[in-house]
Coordinates of C-alpha atoms in Angstrom, one line a residue:
M1 CA 0.0 0.0 0.0
T2 CA 3.0 2.3 0.6
S3 CA 6.4 2.8 -0.9
P4 CA 9.5 3.4 1.3
G5 CA 9.5 7.1 0.6
A6 CA 5.7 7.6 0.9
R7 CA 4.3 11.0 1.7
V8 CA 1.8 10.5 4.5
V9 CA -0.6 13.0 6.1
V10 CA -2.6 12.5 9.3
V11 CA -5.7 14.7 9.1
R12 CA -7.2 15.7 12.5
P13 CA -9.9 18.4 12.6
D14 CA -10.1 18.9 16.3
H15 CA -9.1 20.8 19.4
L16 CA -5.6 20.9 21.0
G17 CA -6.2 18.0 23.4
D18 CA -7.4 15.6 20.7
V19 CA -4.5 16.6 18.5
L20 CA -2.1 15.9 21.3
L21 CA -3.7 12.5 21.8
T22 CA -3.0 11.8 18.2
L23 CA 0.8 12.0 18.7
P24 CA 1.3 8.5 20.2
G25 CA -0.3 7.2 17.0
V26 CA 2.1 9.3 14.9
A27 CA 4.9 7.6 16.8
A28 CA 3.4 4.3 15.9
L29 CA 3.1 5.4 12.3
R30 CA 6.8 6.3 12.3
R31 CA 7.7 2.9 13.6
A32 CA 5.6 1.3 10.8
L33 CA 7.0 3.5 8.1
P34 CA 10.5 4.6 9.2
T35 CA 11.4 6.2 5.9
A36 CA 8.2 7.9 5.1
R37 CA 7.7 11.7 5.3
L38 CA 5.0 12.3 7.8
A39 CA 2.8 15.4 7.9
V40 CA -0.1 16.4 10.0
A41 CA -3.1 18.6 8.9
V42 CA -4.9 20.3 11.8
P43 CA -6.8 23.5 12.6
S44 CA -4.5 26.5 12.8
A45 CA -5.3 26.9 16.6
A46 CA -3.8 23.4 17.3
A47 CA -0.9 23.5 14.7
A48 CA 1.8 24.3 17.3
A49 CA 1.4 20.8 19.0
P50 CA 2.5 18.6 16.1
G51 CA 5.2 21.2 15.4
L52 CA 6.8 20.1 18.7
C53 CA 6.7 16.4 17.8
P54 CA 10.0 15.0 16.4
H55 CA 8.2 12.4 14.3
V56 CA 6.4 15.1 12.2
A57 CA 8.2 16.6 9.2
D58 CA 5.5 19.0 8.1
V59 CA 2.5 20.7 9.7
H60 CA -0.3 22.0 7.4
P61 CA -2.8 24.4 9.1
V62 CA -6.2 23.9 7.6
R63 CA -9.2 26.2 8.0
F64 CA -11.8 23.6 8.8
P65 CA -15.4 24.5 9.5
P66 CA -15.9 25.8 13.1
L67 CA -15.5 23.0 15.6
G68 CA -18.5 22.5 17.8
A69 CA -20.6 25.1 16.0
R70 CA -24.2 24.3 15.1
G71 CA -24.6 24.0 11.4
G72 CA -20.9 23.7 10.9
D73 CA -20.9 20.1 9.9
E74 CA -20.5 20.7 6.2
W75 CA -17.8 22.3 4.1
E76 CA -18.7 25.4 2.1
P77 CA -17.7 24.3 -1.5
A78 CA -15.4 27.3 -2.0
D79 CA -13.6 26.7 1.3
L80 CA -13.2 23.0 0.6
R81 CA -11.6 23.7 -2.8
A82 CA -9.3 26.4 -1.3
Q83 CA -8.1 24.1 1.5
A84 CA -7.7 21.1 -0.8
R85 CA -5.5 23.0 -3.2
R86 CA -3.0 23.5 -0.3
L87 CA -2.7 19.7 0.0
A88 CA -3.1 18.6 -3.6
R89 CA -0.2 16.6 -5.2
R90 CA 1.7 16.6 -1.8
F91 CA 0.7 13.2 -0.5
D92 CA 0.3 9.5 -1.4
L93 CA -1.8 8.5 1.6
A94 CA -4.1 10.1 4.2
L95 CA -5.0 8.7 7.6
M96 CA -8.1 10.0 9.3
P97 CA -8.4 8.9 12.9
R98 CA -11.4 11.0 14.0
P99 CA -14.4 8.7 14.0
D100 CA -17.5 9.8 11.9
D101 CA -15.5 12.7 10.7
P102 CA -17.5 15.2 8.5
W103 CA -14.5 17.0 7.0
S104 CA -11.3 15.0 6.6
G105 CA -12.5 12.5 4.0
A106 CA -14.0 15.2 1.8
L107 CA -10.7 17.2 2.1
A108 CA -8.5 14.3 1.3
A109 CA -10.7 13.3 -1.7
A110 CA -10.8 16.9 -3.0
A111 CA -7.0 17.0 -2.7
E112 CA -6.9 13.8 -4.8
I113 CA -4.8 11.9 -2.3
P114 CA -5.0 8.4 -3.8
V115 CA -5.1 6.2 -0.6
R116 CA -7.5 7.4 2.1
I117 CA -7.8 5.2 5.3
G118 CA -10.4 5.9 8.0
F119 CA -13.4 4.4 9.8
D120 CA -16.4 3.0 8.1
L121 CA -18.9 5.5 9.5
P122 CA -21.6 7.4 7.7
R123 CA -19.9 10.8 7.2
T124 CA -16.5 9.4 6.4
R125 CA -17.4 6.3 4.4
P126 CA -18.1 7.8 1.0
F127 CA -14.6 9.3 0.7
L128 CA -12.4 6.3 1.8
S129 CA -10.4 3.9 -0.3
H130 CA -9.8 1.7 2.7
A131 CA -12.3 1.5 5.6
L132 CA -12.1 -0.1 9.1
P133 CA -15.0 -0.8 11.4
G134 CA -15.7 2.1 13.7
P135 CA -14.0 1.9 17.1
D136 CA -15.7 1.0 20.3
P137 CA -17.2 4.2 21.7
S138 CA -15.7 3.4 25.1
E139 CA -12.2 3.0 23.7
H140 CA -9.7 5.7 24.6
V141 CA -9.1 7.9 21.5
V142 CA -5.4 7.4 21.7
R143 CA -6.0 4.0 20.1
H144 CA -7.8 5.3 17.0
L145 CA -4.8 6.2 14.8
P146 CA -2.8 3.0 15.7
R147 CA -5.8 1.0 14.5
L148 CA -5.4 2.7 11.1
V149 CA -1.6 2.1 11.2
A150 CA -2.2 -1.6 11.9
R151 CA -4.3 -1.8 8.7
L152 CA -1.7 0.1 6.8
A153 CA 1.0 -2.3 8.0
G154 CA -1.1 -5.2 6.9
R155 CA -1.8 -6.6 10.4
G156 CA -5.2 -7.9 11.2
A157 CA -4.9 -7.4 15.0
L158 CA -3.9 -4.3 16.8
A159 CA -0.6 -4.4 18.5
D160 CA -0.4 -2.3 21.8
P161 CA -0.2 1.3 20.4
L162 CA 1.4 2.7 23.6
P163 CA 5.1 2.1 24.4
D164 CA 5.6 1.0 28.0
P165 CA 7.1 4.4 29.0
L166 CA 3.9 6.1 28.0
A167 CA 1.7 3.7 29.7
G168 CA 3.6 3.4 33.0
T169 CA 7.0 4.3 34.3
G170 CA 10.4 4.9 32.6
P171 CA 11.9 7.6 30.6
P172 CA 9.5 10.0 28.8
P173 CA 8.7 9.3 25.2
S174 CA 9.8 11.9 22.7
L175 CA 6.4 13.1 21.6
V176 CA 6.6 16.8 22.6
V177 CA 10.0 18.4 22.6
P178 CA 10.3 22.1 23.5
T179 CA 12.9 24.1 21.6
A180 CA 15.9 25.7 23.2
R181 CA 14.1 29.1 22.9
D182 CA 11.0 27.6 24.6
R183 CA 13.2 26.4 27.5
R184 CA 14.9 29.8 27.9
Q185 CA 11.5 31.5 28.0
A186 CA 10.2 29.0 30.6
D187 CA 13.4 29.5 32.7
A188 CA 13.1 33.2 32.6
L189 CA 9.5 33.1 33.8
L190 CA 10.2 30.7 36.6
A191 CA 13.3 32.7 37.7
A192 CA 11.2 35.9 37.7
V193 CA 8.7 34.3 40.1
G194 CA 11.3 32.4 42.1
Q195 CA 9.7 29.1 41.4
P196 CA 12.2 26.7 39.7
A197 CA 9.8 23.8 40.3
P198 CA 6.3 25.2 40.5
V199 CA 2.9 23.9 41.2
V200 CA 0.9 24.8 38.1
V201 CA -2.9 25.4 37.9
H202 CA -4.9 25.6 34.7
P203 CA -8.4 26.8 35.6
G204 CA -9.8 27.1 32.0
S205 CA -10.8 25.0 29.1
G206 CA -12.5 25.5 25.8
W207 CA -16.0 24.5 27.1
P208 CA -17.9 26.3 30.0
L209 CA -19.5 23.0 31.1
K210 CA -16.1 21.6 32.0
N211 CA -15.0 24.4 34.3
W212 CA -14.9 24.7 38.1
P213 CA -16.0 28.0 39.6
P214 CA -13.2 30.6 39.8
A215 CA -13.8 31.1 43.6
R216 CA -13.1 27.4 44.1
W217 CA -9.8 27.6 42.1
G218 CA -8.9 30.5 44.3
R219 CA -9.5 28.5 47.5
L220 CA -7.5 25.6 46.0
A221 CA -4.6 28.0 45.2
A222 CA -4.7 29.4 48.8
R223 CA -4.6 25.8 50.2
L224 CA -1.7 24.8 48.0
H225 CA 0.2 27.9 49.1
R226 CA -0.5 27.3 52.8
D227 CA 0.6 23.7 52.5
S228 CA 3.7 24.1 50.4
G229 CA 4.8 27.7 51.2
S230 CA 5.1 28.5 47.5
S231 CA 2.8 30.4 45.2
P232 CA 1.0 28.3 42.6
L233 CA 1.3 29.5 39.0
V234 CA -2.1 30.1 37.4
L235 CA -1.7 29.8 33.7
A236 CA -4.1 30.3 30.8
S237 CA -4.5 31.8 27.3
A238 CA -4.8 35.5 26.6
A239 CA -8.5 35.0 26.1
E240 CA -8.8 33.8 29.7
T241 CA -7.1 36.9 31.3
D242 CA -10.2 37.7 33.3
L243 CA -10.4 34.2 34.6
V244 CA -6.8 34.2 35.8
E245 CA -7.2 37.6 37.5
R246 CA -10.3 36.3 39.3
V247 CA -8.6 33.2 40.5
V248 CA -5.6 35.2 41.8
E249 CA -8.0 37.6 43.5
E250 CA -10.0 34.8 45.1
S251 CA -6.7 33.2 46.4
R252 CA -6.0 36.5 48.2
A253 CA -2.9 36.9 46.2
A254 CA -1.6 33.4 47.3
A255 CA -1.2 32.6 43.6
V256 CA 0.7 34.2 40.7
G257 CA -1.1 34.5 37.4
F258 CA 0.0 34.7 33.8
A259 CA -2.4 34.7 30.9
G260 CA -1.1 34.6 27.3
R261 CA 2.5 34.9 28.3
L262 CA 3.7 31.5 27.0
G263 CA 3.5 29.8 23.6
L264 CA 2.8 26.1 23.6
G265 CA 6.4 25.0 23.5
A266 CA 7.3 27.3 26.5
L267 CA 4.3 26.0 28.4
A268 CA 5.5 22.4 27.7
A269 CA 8.9 23.4 29.2
V270 CA 7.2 24.9 32.3
H271 CA 5.2 21.7 32.7
G272 CA 8.4 19.7 32.4
R273 CA 9.7 21.5 35.5
A274 CA 6.5 21.4 37.5
R275 CA 6.0 19.5 40.7
V276 CA 2.4 18.8 39.7
V277 CA 0.0 20.3 37.2
I278 CA -3.7 20.6 38.2
G279 CA -6.5 21.6 35.8
T280 CA -9.7 20.9 34.1
D281 CA -10.1 18.4 31.2
S282 CA -8.2 20.5 28.5
G283 CA -5.4 20.5 26.0
A284 CA -3.1 22.0 28.7
M285 CA -3.5 18.9 30.8
H286 CA -2.7 16.6 27.9
L287 CA 0.4 18.6 27.2
A288 CA 1.5 18.3 30.8
A289 CA 1.0 14.6 30.8
L290 CA 2.9 14.0 27.6
V291 CA 6.0 15.9 28.9
G292 CA 6.1 13.8 32.0
A293 CA 4.5 16.1 34.7
P294 CA 2.4 14.5 37.4
T295 CA -1.2 15.6 36.7
V296 CA -4.5 15.9 38.5
T297 CA -7.3 16.4 36.0
L298 CA -10.9 17.3 36.9
F299 CA -13.5 15.6 34.6
G300 CA -17.1 16.6 34.3
P301 CA -19.4 15.7 31.4
A302 CA -16.7 14.0 29.2
D303 CA -15.8 10.4 29.6
S304 CA -12.4 10.1 31.3
G305 CA -12.1 6.6 30.0
V306 CA -12.1 7.9 26.5
F307 CA -10.3 11.3 26.9
A308 CA -8.1 11.1 30.0
P309 CA -4.5 12.5 29.7
L310 CA -1.9 9.9 29.0
G311 CA 1.7 10.1 30.1
H312 CA 4.6 8.2 31.7
A313 CA 4.3 10.1 35.0
A314 CA 1.8 9.6 37.8
R315 CA -1.6 11.0 37.1
R316 CA -5.0 11.2 38.8
V317 CA -8.4 11.8 37.2
L318 CA -11.1 13.2 39.6
T319 CA -14.8 12.8 38.9
A320 CA -18.0 13.2 40.8
D321 CA -20.0 10.0 41.4
L322 CA -23.3 10.8 39.7
P323 CA -25.5 8.4 37.8
C324 CA -25.8 10.8 34.8
R325 CA -22.0 11.0 34.5
P326 CA -20.5 10.9 31.9
C327 CA -23.2 12.3 29.6
G328 CA -20.6 13.1 27.0
T329 CA -22.5 16.3 26.2
L330 CA -20.8 19.7 26.3
V331 CA -23.8 21.6 25.0
D332 CA -27.3 21.2 26.4
P333 CA -26.6 18.4 28.8
P334 CA -29.5 16.3 30.3
C335 CA -29.2 18.1 33.6
G336 CA -29.9 21.4 31.9
A337 CA -26.9 23.2 33.3
L338 CA -25.3 26.0 31.3
T339 CA -22.2 26.3 33.5
E340 CA -20.8 24.5 36.6
P341 CA -22.8 21.3 36.4
G342 CA -23.0 19.0 39.4
C343 CA -20.5 16.5 37.8
V344 CA -17.9 19.3 38.0
T345 CA -18.8 21.0 41.3
G346 CA -19.1 17.6 43.0
V347 CA -15.2 17.4 43.0
T348 CA -14.1 19.2 46.1
V349 CA -11.0 21.3 47.0
D350 CA -10.1 18.6 49.5
D351 CA -10.3 15.9 46.7
V352 CA -7.8 17.9 44.6
V353 CA -5.5 18.8 47.4
D354 CA -5.3 15.1 48.5
A355 CA -4.6 14.0 44.9
A356 CA -2.0 16.7 44.3
T357 CA -0.2 15.9 47.6
S358 CA 0.0 12.2 46.7
L359 CA 1.6 12.9 43.3
R360 CA 3.7 16.0 43.8
R361 CA 7.4 15.5 43.0
E362 CA 9.9 17.4 45.1

């Protein structure tokens, strides 16, 4: 199906966390095709992640339809043609690991990529040259791309897609590697706050229904400061500046906040130095886990069995024990909540402190 110098693209129209969870599969693809040139096509907002992966030769930002938007499940014909032209005649093979994907198959077909491998699900099926049965909905998403790689390599059964260091203990796998510039930027920030090995807190995510109340993050930061004597770093994107300021205020200045100060590579370098990283189910937590930081992740509506961070270091996932959890719905959940549903607020400050204390590296 492939030649030794094949040009292969993995297409992933998704948010940062899902793109990061594709990287173990890219490593499996590299093992299966050691001489191929590997590329990744992802939304522009997530393009920095595969750019830090040593297995990826090229990153192609694609302007996909809005992720998660109502009515955004179809390409506009002009947009599809414009994005397909950017990929045309560049690749021999496309792998599409997102199940029931409404966009990647159409893009790969319009770009005239001859071999297109994905899952045999309604919105992807018409565009595929090779289709696999759809994955078990309860399966962790990190296994999706290795299933396609197994088909590509001609194996009927799936070998374990996760190297032992990623699944348990041992040296960290090289999936996200900050640049020297990233490390200098991280060192400068940590030196400025006098925290060479910080406790890092990420209060935000891309979905309101995932988030803890800011006041509770503030109480957590105050507890962590009292228990450790150091000021937690509250980190977020520039769009979450107000959230960071609110958390620092609620902590009574026990925490130090930075919003929009770090690119993804520098954030990865900070995570690599952290004693523990605590946050909501988000791309930042997946990044922390992949660079080997101990992590404590709060899960609400999403299924932690499908989307939990994976890494070689110790990690804890905290959830509330509710019969409706996980509903898997980030818009209009059955409970009717618009923000701060019970499956999120049911995780207490004590729960998080206990988990962080058990994992924190000194």
